[in-house]
PDB file of C-alpha atoms in Angstrom:
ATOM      1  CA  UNK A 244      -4.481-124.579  -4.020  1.00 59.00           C
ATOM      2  CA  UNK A 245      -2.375-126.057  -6.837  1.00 61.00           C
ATOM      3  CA  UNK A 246      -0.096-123.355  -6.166  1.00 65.00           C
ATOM      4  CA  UNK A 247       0.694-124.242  -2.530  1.00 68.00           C
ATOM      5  CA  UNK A 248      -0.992-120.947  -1.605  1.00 67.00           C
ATOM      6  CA  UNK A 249      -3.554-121.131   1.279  1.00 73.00           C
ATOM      7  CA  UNK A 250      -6.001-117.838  -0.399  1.00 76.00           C
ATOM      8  CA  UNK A 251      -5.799-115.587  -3.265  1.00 75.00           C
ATOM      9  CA  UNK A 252      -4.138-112.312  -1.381  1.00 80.00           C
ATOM     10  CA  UNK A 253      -0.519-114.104  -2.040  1.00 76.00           C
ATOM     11  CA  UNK A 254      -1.362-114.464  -5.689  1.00 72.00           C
ATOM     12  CA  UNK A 255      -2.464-111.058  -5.584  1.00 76.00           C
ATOM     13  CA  UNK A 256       0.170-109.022  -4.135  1.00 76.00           C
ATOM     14  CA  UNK A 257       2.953-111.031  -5.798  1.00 75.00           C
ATOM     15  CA  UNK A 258       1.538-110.490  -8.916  1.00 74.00           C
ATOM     16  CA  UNK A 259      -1.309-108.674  -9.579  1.00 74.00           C
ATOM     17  CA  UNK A 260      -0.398-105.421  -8.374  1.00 74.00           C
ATOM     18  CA  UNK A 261       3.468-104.962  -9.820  1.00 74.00           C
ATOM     19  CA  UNK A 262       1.824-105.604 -12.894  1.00 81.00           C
ATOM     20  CA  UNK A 263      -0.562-102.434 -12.435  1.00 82.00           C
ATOM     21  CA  UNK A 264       1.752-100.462 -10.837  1.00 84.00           C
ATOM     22  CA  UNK A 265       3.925-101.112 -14.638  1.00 87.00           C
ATOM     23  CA  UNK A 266       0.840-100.822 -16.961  1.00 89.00           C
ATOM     24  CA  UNK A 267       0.166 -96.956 -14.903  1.00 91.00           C
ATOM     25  CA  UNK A 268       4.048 -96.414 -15.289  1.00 93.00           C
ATOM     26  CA  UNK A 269       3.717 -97.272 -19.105  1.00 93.00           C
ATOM     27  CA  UNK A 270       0.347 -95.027 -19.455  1.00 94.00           C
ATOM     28  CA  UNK A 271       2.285 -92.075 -18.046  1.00 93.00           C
ATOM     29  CA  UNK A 272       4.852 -92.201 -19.983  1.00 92.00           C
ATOM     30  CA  UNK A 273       3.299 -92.563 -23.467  1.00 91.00           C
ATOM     31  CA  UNK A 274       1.300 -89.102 -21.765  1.00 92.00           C
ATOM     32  CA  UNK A 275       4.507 -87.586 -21.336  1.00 89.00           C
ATOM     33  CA  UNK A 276       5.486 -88.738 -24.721  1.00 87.00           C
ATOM     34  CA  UNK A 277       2.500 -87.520 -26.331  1.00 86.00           C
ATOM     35  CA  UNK A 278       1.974 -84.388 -24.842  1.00 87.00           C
ATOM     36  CA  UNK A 279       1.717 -81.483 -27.461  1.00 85.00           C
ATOM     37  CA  UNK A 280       4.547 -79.582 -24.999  1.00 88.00           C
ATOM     38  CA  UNK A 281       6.830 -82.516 -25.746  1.00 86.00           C
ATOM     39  CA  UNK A 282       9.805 -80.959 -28.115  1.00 88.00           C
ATOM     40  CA  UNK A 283      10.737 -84.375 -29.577  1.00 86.00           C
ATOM     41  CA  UNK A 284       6.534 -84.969 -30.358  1.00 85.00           C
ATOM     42  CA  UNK A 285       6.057 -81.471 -32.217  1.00 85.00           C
ATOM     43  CA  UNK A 286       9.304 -82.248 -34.029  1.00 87.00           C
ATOM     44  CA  UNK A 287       7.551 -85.491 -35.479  1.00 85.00           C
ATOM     45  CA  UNK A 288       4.317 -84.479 -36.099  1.00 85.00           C
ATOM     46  CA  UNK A 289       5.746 -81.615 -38.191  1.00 86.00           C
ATOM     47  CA  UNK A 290       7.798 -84.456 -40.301  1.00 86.00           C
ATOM     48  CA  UNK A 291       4.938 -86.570 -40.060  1.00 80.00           C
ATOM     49  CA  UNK A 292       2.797 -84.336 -42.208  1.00 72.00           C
ATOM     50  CA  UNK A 293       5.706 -83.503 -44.845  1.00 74.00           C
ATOM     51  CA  UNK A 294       5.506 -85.370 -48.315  1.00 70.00           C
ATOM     52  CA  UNK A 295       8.428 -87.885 -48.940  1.00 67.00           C
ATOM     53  CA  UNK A 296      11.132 -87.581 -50.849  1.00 70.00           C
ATOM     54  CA  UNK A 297      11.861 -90.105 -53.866  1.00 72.00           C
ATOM     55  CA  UNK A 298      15.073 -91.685 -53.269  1.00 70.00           C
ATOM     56  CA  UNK A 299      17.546 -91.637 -56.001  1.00 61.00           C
TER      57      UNK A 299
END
């Protein structure tokens, strides 16, 4: 009612749902990111795992 909204549903489709509609776009792309077929993710896991080099 502060809001100048007569029920919830406004609240709720303005901004509840673009905001879950985002967070599933985020989850499936860290899936895509982190899938073991992913060239780029094999690439770092294999550098992940090597030892570092000293500098100098």
């Amino acid at each position: 009612s502060l809001l100048g909204h007569a029920d919830t549903a406004f609240l709720e489709r303005t901004y509840c749902h673009p905001q879950d509609v985002a967070k599933r776009q985020a989850a499936n792309l860290m899936q895509d990111l982190l899938n073991n077929q992913n060239p780029c993710y094999v690439a770092f896991m294999k550098n992940k795992n090597r030892k570092a080099k000293k500098a100098g």
